[in-house]
Amino acid sequence: MALRVGVIGGGQLARMMIAPAVELGLDLRVLAEGEGMSAGLAATAVGDYRDLDVVRDFVKDVDVVTFDHEHVPQTVLRALVADGVAVHPGPDALQFAQDKLVMRAKLAELGVPQPDWAAVHDASELQAFLDEHEGAGVVKTPRGGYDGKGVRVVRSADDAQDWFTALADGEALLVEELVPFVRELAQQVARRPSGQIVAYPVVETVQRDGVCAEVIAPAPAAGDRLVQVAEGIGRSIAEGLGVTGMLAVELFETDDERILVNELAMRPHNSGHWSQDGAVTGQFEQHLRAVADLPLGDTAPRARWSVMVNILGGPEEGSLGQRFAGAMAEHPSAKIHTYGKDPRPGRKVGHVNVAGDDLDEAVYVARAAAAHFD
């Protein structure tokens, strides 16, 4: 009987695991949050991932559990582990992707380079941090933020007063130094339960309004030192936190040549979508291999350059499906991936991958193909 992999969450990441699961002979089953989700093709259950009874009912028919997102409560995760369910990544690792304050403290313990930071409980503590960091900082809600949500650049403690007002007793916000970065990078690694780790090339990511817009793999002008440092950081975090599956480490490259950890994701990640068509083993296949404790695949690029451009928002009129023919006819080298989502301003509804030997050409084609879906 095929190994049954249960994915909690029915978003586009679960959707993009479906094809490699079929190729690997795995039985993929999805717990979707509602009807009509991106991964509806593999949804065998619909329900609230925060409800232990719902999740227990879902996992009784799977061999290993993994995730489309990091939002499943620790109480649910730890109950599954106590029940003897194989959970990858497990709650001990996922807690560091679920709470940024917990993450910062653990990375400091591991000696991983990161921005200066502090837990601040009120405006006076925040102002003290700002006074020590040239009057500016980045305030984040420790839990639940993504794609720029829950992140705010502040130059006065008053700029975060509404967030302080919403805190419960004993809770804190995270404040970080405003890093003088020249670009953002991402390092992906995969680790299986038996300990094998593989690393992908470090990539450059371009953010717009807090959302990843483009990725270039490998990162241009990445010297040997940068490559070694980024991979070393990824491997040390995967081992130090006991991550199983894919790990994405978002990084800052600063104007004084430091490499600092921004955030973590313990699942396939937007920064790795290029690998679907640009690497020997794409991140979705790799994640499944890892959580199933199968030998990990080759991460080598298939071409000199790969470019990923997100399709954000989608067309104002008509459907995404109506735009495929034009994009494919004009740009036959582009690989187009859509998520089965309705267009909405700012929403990630798909992406385009282009690989080739000329970076400028790959960027042009990827952008032009993606523009057909505007």
Coordinates of C-alpha atoms in Angstrom, one line a residue:
M1 CA 0.0 0.0 0.0
A2 CA 1.2 3.5 -0.8
L3 CA 2.5 5.7 2.0
R4 CA -0.3 8.1 3.0
V5 CA 0.9 11.7 3.5
G6 CA -1.6 14.0 5.2
V7 CA -1.3 17.7 4.5
I8 CA -3.0 20.1 6.9
G9 CA -4.1 23.2 5.0
G10 CA -5.6 23.4 1.5
G11 CA -3.7 26.3 0.0
Q12 CA -1.4 26.5 -3.1
L13 CA 1.5 24.9 -1.4
A14 CA -0.5 21.7 -0.8
R15 CA -1.8 22.0 -4.4
M16 CA 1.7 22.0 -5.8
M17 CA 2.5 18.8 -3.8
I18 CA -0.1 16.8 -5.7
A19 CA 1.8 16.2 -8.9
P20 CA 5.1 15.1 -7.3
A21 CA 3.1 12.9 -4.8
V22 CA 1.7 11.1 -7.8
E23 CA 5.1 10.7 -9.4
L24 CA 6.6 9.4 -6.1
G25 CA 3.7 6.9 -5.7
L26 CA 2.5 8.6 -2.5
D27 CA -1.1 8.8 -1.5
L28 CA -1.6 12.5 -0.7
R29 CA -4.6 13.5 1.4
V30 CA -5.5 17.1 2.4
L31 CA -7.4 18.7 5.2
A32 CA -8.8 21.8 3.6
E33 CA -10.2 24.8 5.6
G34 CA -13.2 25.0 3.3
E35 CA -14.7 24.0 0.0
G36 CA -13.1 25.2 -3.2
M37 CA -9.6 25.6 -1.8
S38 CA -6.5 25.5 -4.0
A39 CA -5.7 21.9 -3.1
G40 CA -9.3 20.8 -3.5
L41 CA -8.2 18.1 -6.0
A42 CA -6.6 16.2 -3.1
A43 CA -9.0 17.2 -0.2
T44 CA -10.2 14.2 1.6
A45 CA -11.6 16.2 4.5
V46 CA -12.8 19.8 5.2
G47 CA -12.6 21.3 8.6
D48 CA -11.0 23.5 11.2
Y49 CA -7.3 22.7 11.7
R50 CA -7.6 24.3 15.2
D51 CA -10.1 21.7 16.3
L52 CA -8.3 18.6 17.7
D53 CA -11.2 16.3 17.1
V54 CA -11.3 17.3 13.4
V55 CA -7.6 16.8 13.0
R56 CA -7.6 13.5 14.9
D57 CA -10.3 12.2 12.6
F58 CA -8.2 13.3 9.5
V59 CA -4.9 11.8 10.6
K60 CA -6.3 8.4 11.5
D61 CA -6.0 7.4 7.9
V62 CA -2.5 8.7 7.2
D63 CA 1.0 7.6 7.9
V64 CA 2.7 11.0 8.2
V65 CA 1.4 14.5 8.7
T66 CA 2.9 17.7 7.2
F67 CA 1.6 21.2 6.6
D68 CA 0.7 23.9 4.0
H69 CA 1.2 26.6 6.7
E70 CA 2.5 27.0 10.2
H71 CA -0.7 28.0 12.0
V72 CA -1.8 24.7 13.6
P73 CA -1.9 25.3 17.4
Q74 CA 0.8 23.7 19.5
T75 CA -1.9 22.0 21.6
V76 CA -3.1 20.2 18.6
L77 CA 0.4 19.3 17.3
R78 CA 1.5 18.0 20.7
A79 CA -1.7 15.9 21.1
L80 CA -0.9 14.3 17.7
V81 CA 2.6 13.4 18.8
A82 CA 1.3 12.0 22.1
D83 CA -1.1 9.9 20.0
G84 CA 2.0 8.4 18.2
V85 CA 1.4 10.3 14.9
A86 CA 4.5 11.1 12.8
V87 CA 4.4 14.9 12.5
H88 CA 7.0 16.6 10.2
P89 CA 8.1 19.1 11.1
G90 CA 7.2 18.5 14.7
P91 CA 5.9 20.9 17.3
D92 CA 9.3 21.4 18.9
A93 CA 10.6 22.8 15.5
L94 CA 7.4 24.5 14.4
Q95 CA 7.2 26.7 17.5
F96 CA 10.1 28.7 16.1
A97 CA 8.2 29.5 12.9
Q98 CA 5.0 30.2 14.8
D99 CA 6.4 32.8 17.3
K100 CA 9.0 35.3 16.2
L101 CA 10.1 36.1 19.8
V102 CA 10.7 32.4 20.5
M103 CA 12.6 32.2 17.2
R104 CA 14.8 35.2 18.0
A105 CA 15.7 33.8 21.4
K106 CA 16.6 30.4 19.9
L107 CA 18.7 31.8 17.1
A108 CA 20.6 33.9 19.6
E109 CA 21.2 30.7 21.6
L110 CA 22.5 29.0 18.4
G111 CA 24.8 32.0 17.6
V112 CA 23.1 32.6 14.3
P113 CA 23.6 36.2 12.9
Q114 CA 20.5 38.3 13.2
P115 CA 19.4 41.9 13.7
D116 CA 19.5 43.5 17.1
W117 CA 16.1 42.8 18.7
A118 CA 14.1 43.1 21.9
A119 CA 10.8 42.0 23.4
V120 CA 8.9 45.2 24.3
H121 CA 5.8 45.3 26.5
D122 CA 4.9 48.9 26.3
A123 CA 5.7 52.2 24.6
S124 CA 8.5 53.2 27.0
E125 CA 10.4 50.0 26.3
L126 CA 10.0 50.5 22.5
Q127 CA 11.1 54.1 22.8
A128 CA 14.2 53.0 24.7
F129 CA 15.1 50.6 21.9
L130 CA 14.5 53.3 19.2
D131 CA 16.7 55.7 21.1
E132 CA 19.6 53.1 21.0
H133 CA 19.1 52.4 17.3
E134 CA 19.1 55.9 15.6
G135 CA 15.4 56.5 16.2
A136 CA 14.1 53.8 13.9
G137 CA 13.0 50.1 14.2
V138 CA 10.8 47.4 12.8
V139 CA 7.9 46.3 15.0
K140 CA 6.4 42.9 14.4
T141 CA 3.5 41.0 16.0
P142 CA 5.1 37.7 17.2
R143 CA 2.4 35.5 15.8
G144 CA 0.3 35.3 12.7
G145 CA 2.0 37.8 10.4
Y146 CA 2.9 37.0 6.7
D147 CA 3.4 38.9 3.4
G148 CA 4.1 42.2 5.2
K149 CA 1.1 41.8 7.5
G150 CA 2.0 42.3 11.2
V151 CA 5.1 44.3 10.3
R152 CA 5.5 48.1 10.8
V153 CA 8.5 50.4 10.4
V154 CA 8.3 52.9 13.4
R155 CA 10.2 56.1 14.3
S156 CA 8.2 56.8 17.4
A157 CA 6.7 54.6 20.1
D158 CA 3.4 56.2 19.3
D159 CA 3.5 54.4 15.9
A160 CA 2.7 51.1 17.6
Q161 CA 0.4 52.3 20.4
D162 CA -2.6 50.5 18.9
W163 CA -0.7 47.2 18.9
F164 CA 0.3 47.7 22.5
T165 CA -3.3 48.4 23.4
A166 CA -4.4 45.1 21.9
L167 CA -1.8 43.1 23.9
A168 CA -3.0 40.8 26.7
D169 CA -1.3 40.9 30.1
G170 CA 2.3 39.6 29.8
E171 CA 2.4 39.7 26.0
A172 CA 5.0 41.6 24.1
L173 CA 5.8 42.8 20.6
L174 CA 9.1 42.2 18.8
V175 CA 11.2 45.1 17.7
E176 CA 14.2 44.8 15.5
E177 CA 16.8 47.2 14.2
L178 CA 16.0 48.7 10.8
V179 CA 18.6 46.8 8.9
P180 CA 20.6 48.7 6.2
F181 CA 20.3 45.9 3.6
V182 CA 21.3 46.1 0.0
R183 CA 19.1 43.1 -1.0
E184 CA 17.1 40.2 0.4
L185 CA 18.2 36.6 -0.1
A186 CA 16.7 33.2 0.8
Q187 CA 18.4 30.0 1.6
Q188 CA 16.5 26.7 1.4
V189 CA 17.5 23.4 2.9
A190 CA 15.7 20.1 3.3
R191 CA 16.2 17.7 6.2
R192 CA 14.8 14.2 6.6
P193 CA 14.1 12.6 10.1
S194 CA 17.2 10.4 9.7
G195 CA 19.3 13.5 9.5
Q196 CA 20.3 13.8 5.8
I197 CA 20.4 17.5 4.7
V198 CA 20.7 19.0 1.3
A199 CA 20.9 22.7 0.3
Y200 CA 19.7 24.7 -2.7
P201 CA 21.5 27.6 -4.2
V202 CA 21.0 30.9 -2.3
V203 CA 18.6 33.1 -4.2
E204 CA 17.8 36.8 -4.4
T205 CA 14.3 37.8 -3.6
V206 CA 12.5 41.1 -4.6
Q207 CA 9.7 42.3 -2.3
R208 CA 7.0 44.7 -3.3
D209 CA 4.7 46.0 -0.5
G210 CA 5.9 43.2 1.7
V211 CA 5.1 40.5 -0.8
C212 CA 7.6 38.4 -2.7
A213 CA 7.4 39.6 -6.4
E214 CA 10.4 38.0 -8.1
V215 CA 13.2 35.5 -7.3
I216 CA 16.5 35.0 -9.2
A217 CA 18.3 31.7 -8.7
P218 CA 21.1 31.6 -8.0
A219 CA 21.6 35.1 -6.5
P220 CA 23.6 37.2 -8.9
A221 CA 27.1 38.2 -7.9
A222 CA 27.1 35.7 -5.0
G223 CA 30.7 35.1 -4.2
D224 CA 32.0 31.9 -2.5
R225 CA 31.9 33.5 0.9
L226 CA 28.2 34.5 0.6
V227 CA 27.3 31.1 -0.7
Q228 CA 29.1 29.3 2.1
V229 CA 27.8 31.6 4.9
A230 CA 24.2 31.3 3.7
E231 CA 24.3 27.5 3.3
G232 CA 26.0 27.2 6.7
I233 CA 23.2 29.3 8.3
G234 CA 20.5 27.1 6.7
R235 CA 22.2 23.9 7.8
S236 CA 22.8 25.1 11.3
I237 CA 19.2 26.2 11.8
A238 CA 17.8 23.0 10.4
E239 CA 20.0 20.9 12.7
G240 CA 19.7 23.2 15.7
L241 CA 15.9 23.4 15.5
G242 CA 15.4 19.8 14.4
V243 CA 13.5 20.8 11.3
T244 CA 12.1 18.0 9.1
G245 CA 11.0 18.8 5.6
M246 CA 11.8 22.0 3.7
L247 CA 13.2 25.0 5.6
A248 CA 13.4 28.5 4.0
V249 CA 15.6 31.1 5.7
E250 CA 14.9 34.6 4.6
L251 CA 18.1 36.7 4.8
F252 CA 19.3 40.3 4.6
E253 CA 22.6 41.1 2.9
T254 CA 23.7 44.4 4.5
D255 CA 25.8 47.3 3.1
D256 CA 28.6 46.2 5.4
E257 CA 28.6 42.6 4.0
R258 CA 26.8 41.0 6.9
I259 CA 24.3 38.1 6.3
L260 CA 21.4 38.3 8.8
V261 CA 18.4 36.1 9.4
N262 CA 15.1 37.8 8.8
E263 CA 12.4 35.1 9.1
L264 CA 11.9 31.3 8.8
A265 CA 9.4 29.1 7.1
M266 CA 9.2 25.3 7.7
R267 CA 7.5 24.2 4.5
P268 CA 7.9 24.9 0.8
H269 CA 8.2 28.6 0.3
N270 CA 7.7 31.3 -2.4
S271 CA 11.4 31.7 -2.7
G272 CA 11.7 28.1 -3.9
H273 CA 9.0 28.1 -6.6
W274 CA 11.8 28.5 -9.2
S275 CA 13.0 25.0 -8.3
Q276 CA 9.8 23.4 -9.8
D277 CA 11.2 23.9 -13.3
G278 CA 14.8 25.1 -12.6
A279 CA 16.3 22.4 -10.3
V280 CA 16.8 18.7 -10.6
T281 CA 14.5 18.2 -7.6
G282 CA 11.8 20.8 -7.0
Q283 CA 11.0 21.9 -3.5
F284 CA 7.6 20.2 -3.4
E285 CA 9.0 16.8 -4.3
Q286 CA 11.8 17.4 -1.9
H287 CA 9.5 18.2 0.9
L288 CA 7.5 15.0 0.4
R289 CA 10.8 13.0 0.2
A290 CA 11.9 14.6 3.4
V291 CA 8.8 14.1 5.5
A292 CA 8.4 10.5 4.2
D293 CA 12.1 9.9 5.2
L294 CA 13.1 9.0 1.6
P295 CA 16.5 9.8 0.2
L296 CA 16.7 13.4 -0.8
G297 CA 17.0 14.5 -4.4
D298 CA 19.7 16.5 -6.2
T299 CA 19.3 20.3 -5.8
A300 CA 21.5 21.3 -8.7
P301 CA 20.1 23.9 -11.1
R302 CA 19.1 22.7 -14.6
A303 CA 20.2 26.0 -16.2
R304 CA 22.5 28.8 -15.4
W305 CA 19.7 31.1 -14.3
S306 CA 16.1 30.6 -13.2
V307 CA 13.6 33.5 -12.7
M308 CA 10.3 33.3 -10.8
V309 CA 7.7 36.1 -11.2
N310 CA 4.6 36.0 -9.1
I311 CA 1.2 36.7 -10.6
L312 CA -0.4 39.0 -8.1
G313 CA -4.0 40.0 -8.2
G314 CA -5.0 38.6 -11.5
P315 CA -7.0 40.1 -14.3
E316 CA -9.7 42.8 -13.5
E317 CA -11.9 41.2 -16.1
G318 CA -12.3 37.6 -17.1
S319 CA -10.5 34.6 -15.7
L320 CA -6.9 33.5 -15.4
G321 CA -7.8 30.6 -17.7
Q322 CA -8.6 32.9 -20.5
R323 CA -5.1 34.4 -20.4
F324 CA -3.1 31.2 -20.8
A325 CA -3.2 30.8 -24.6
G326 CA -1.8 34.3 -25.3
A327 CA 0.9 33.9 -22.7
M328 CA 1.9 30.5 -24.0
A329 CA 1.9 31.6 -27.6
E330 CA 4.1 34.6 -27.1
H331 CA 6.4 33.0 -24.5
P332 CA 6.7 29.2 -25.1
S333 CA 9.7 28.9 -22.8
A334 CA 7.7 30.1 -19.8
K335 CA 6.3 27.6 -17.3
I336 CA 3.0 28.9 -15.9
H337 CA 1.5 27.8 -12.6
T338 CA -1.8 29.0 -11.3
Y339 CA -3.4 28.2 -7.9
G340 CA -7.1 27.9 -8.6
K341 CA -7.9 31.1 -6.8
D342 CA -10.2 33.9 -7.8
P343 CA -8.4 37.2 -8.7
R344 CA -8.2 39.8 -5.9
P345 CA -5.9 42.8 -5.6
G346 CA -2.6 41.8 -4.1
R347 CA -3.4 38.1 -3.9
K348 CA -0.9 35.5 -5.0
V349 CA -2.8 33.6 -7.8
G350 CA 0.1 32.0 -9.6
H351 CA 3.7 32.4 -10.8
V352 CA 5.8 32.0 -13.9
N353 CA 9.2 30.3 -14.1
V354 CA 11.7 30.8 -16.9
A355 CA 15.2 29.2 -17.0
G356 CA 18.0 29.9 -19.4
D357 CA 21.6 31.0 -19.9
D358 CA 20.9 34.7 -20.3
L359 CA 19.6 36.4 -17.1
D360 CA 18.3 39.5 -18.7
E361 CA 16.3 37.4 -21.3
A362 CA 14.9 35.2 -18.5
V363 CA 13.8 38.1 -16.5
Y364 CA 12.2 39.8 -19.5
V365 CA 10.3 36.6 -20.6
A366 CA 9.1 35.8 -17.0
R367 CA 7.8 39.4 -16.5
A368 CA 6.2 39.5 -19.9
A369 CA 4.4 36.1 -19.5
A370 CA 3.2 37.1 -16.0
A371 CA 1.9 40.4 -17.4
H372 CA -0.6 38.5 -19.5
F373 CA -2.5 37.7 -16.3
D374 CA -2.8 41.3 -15.1

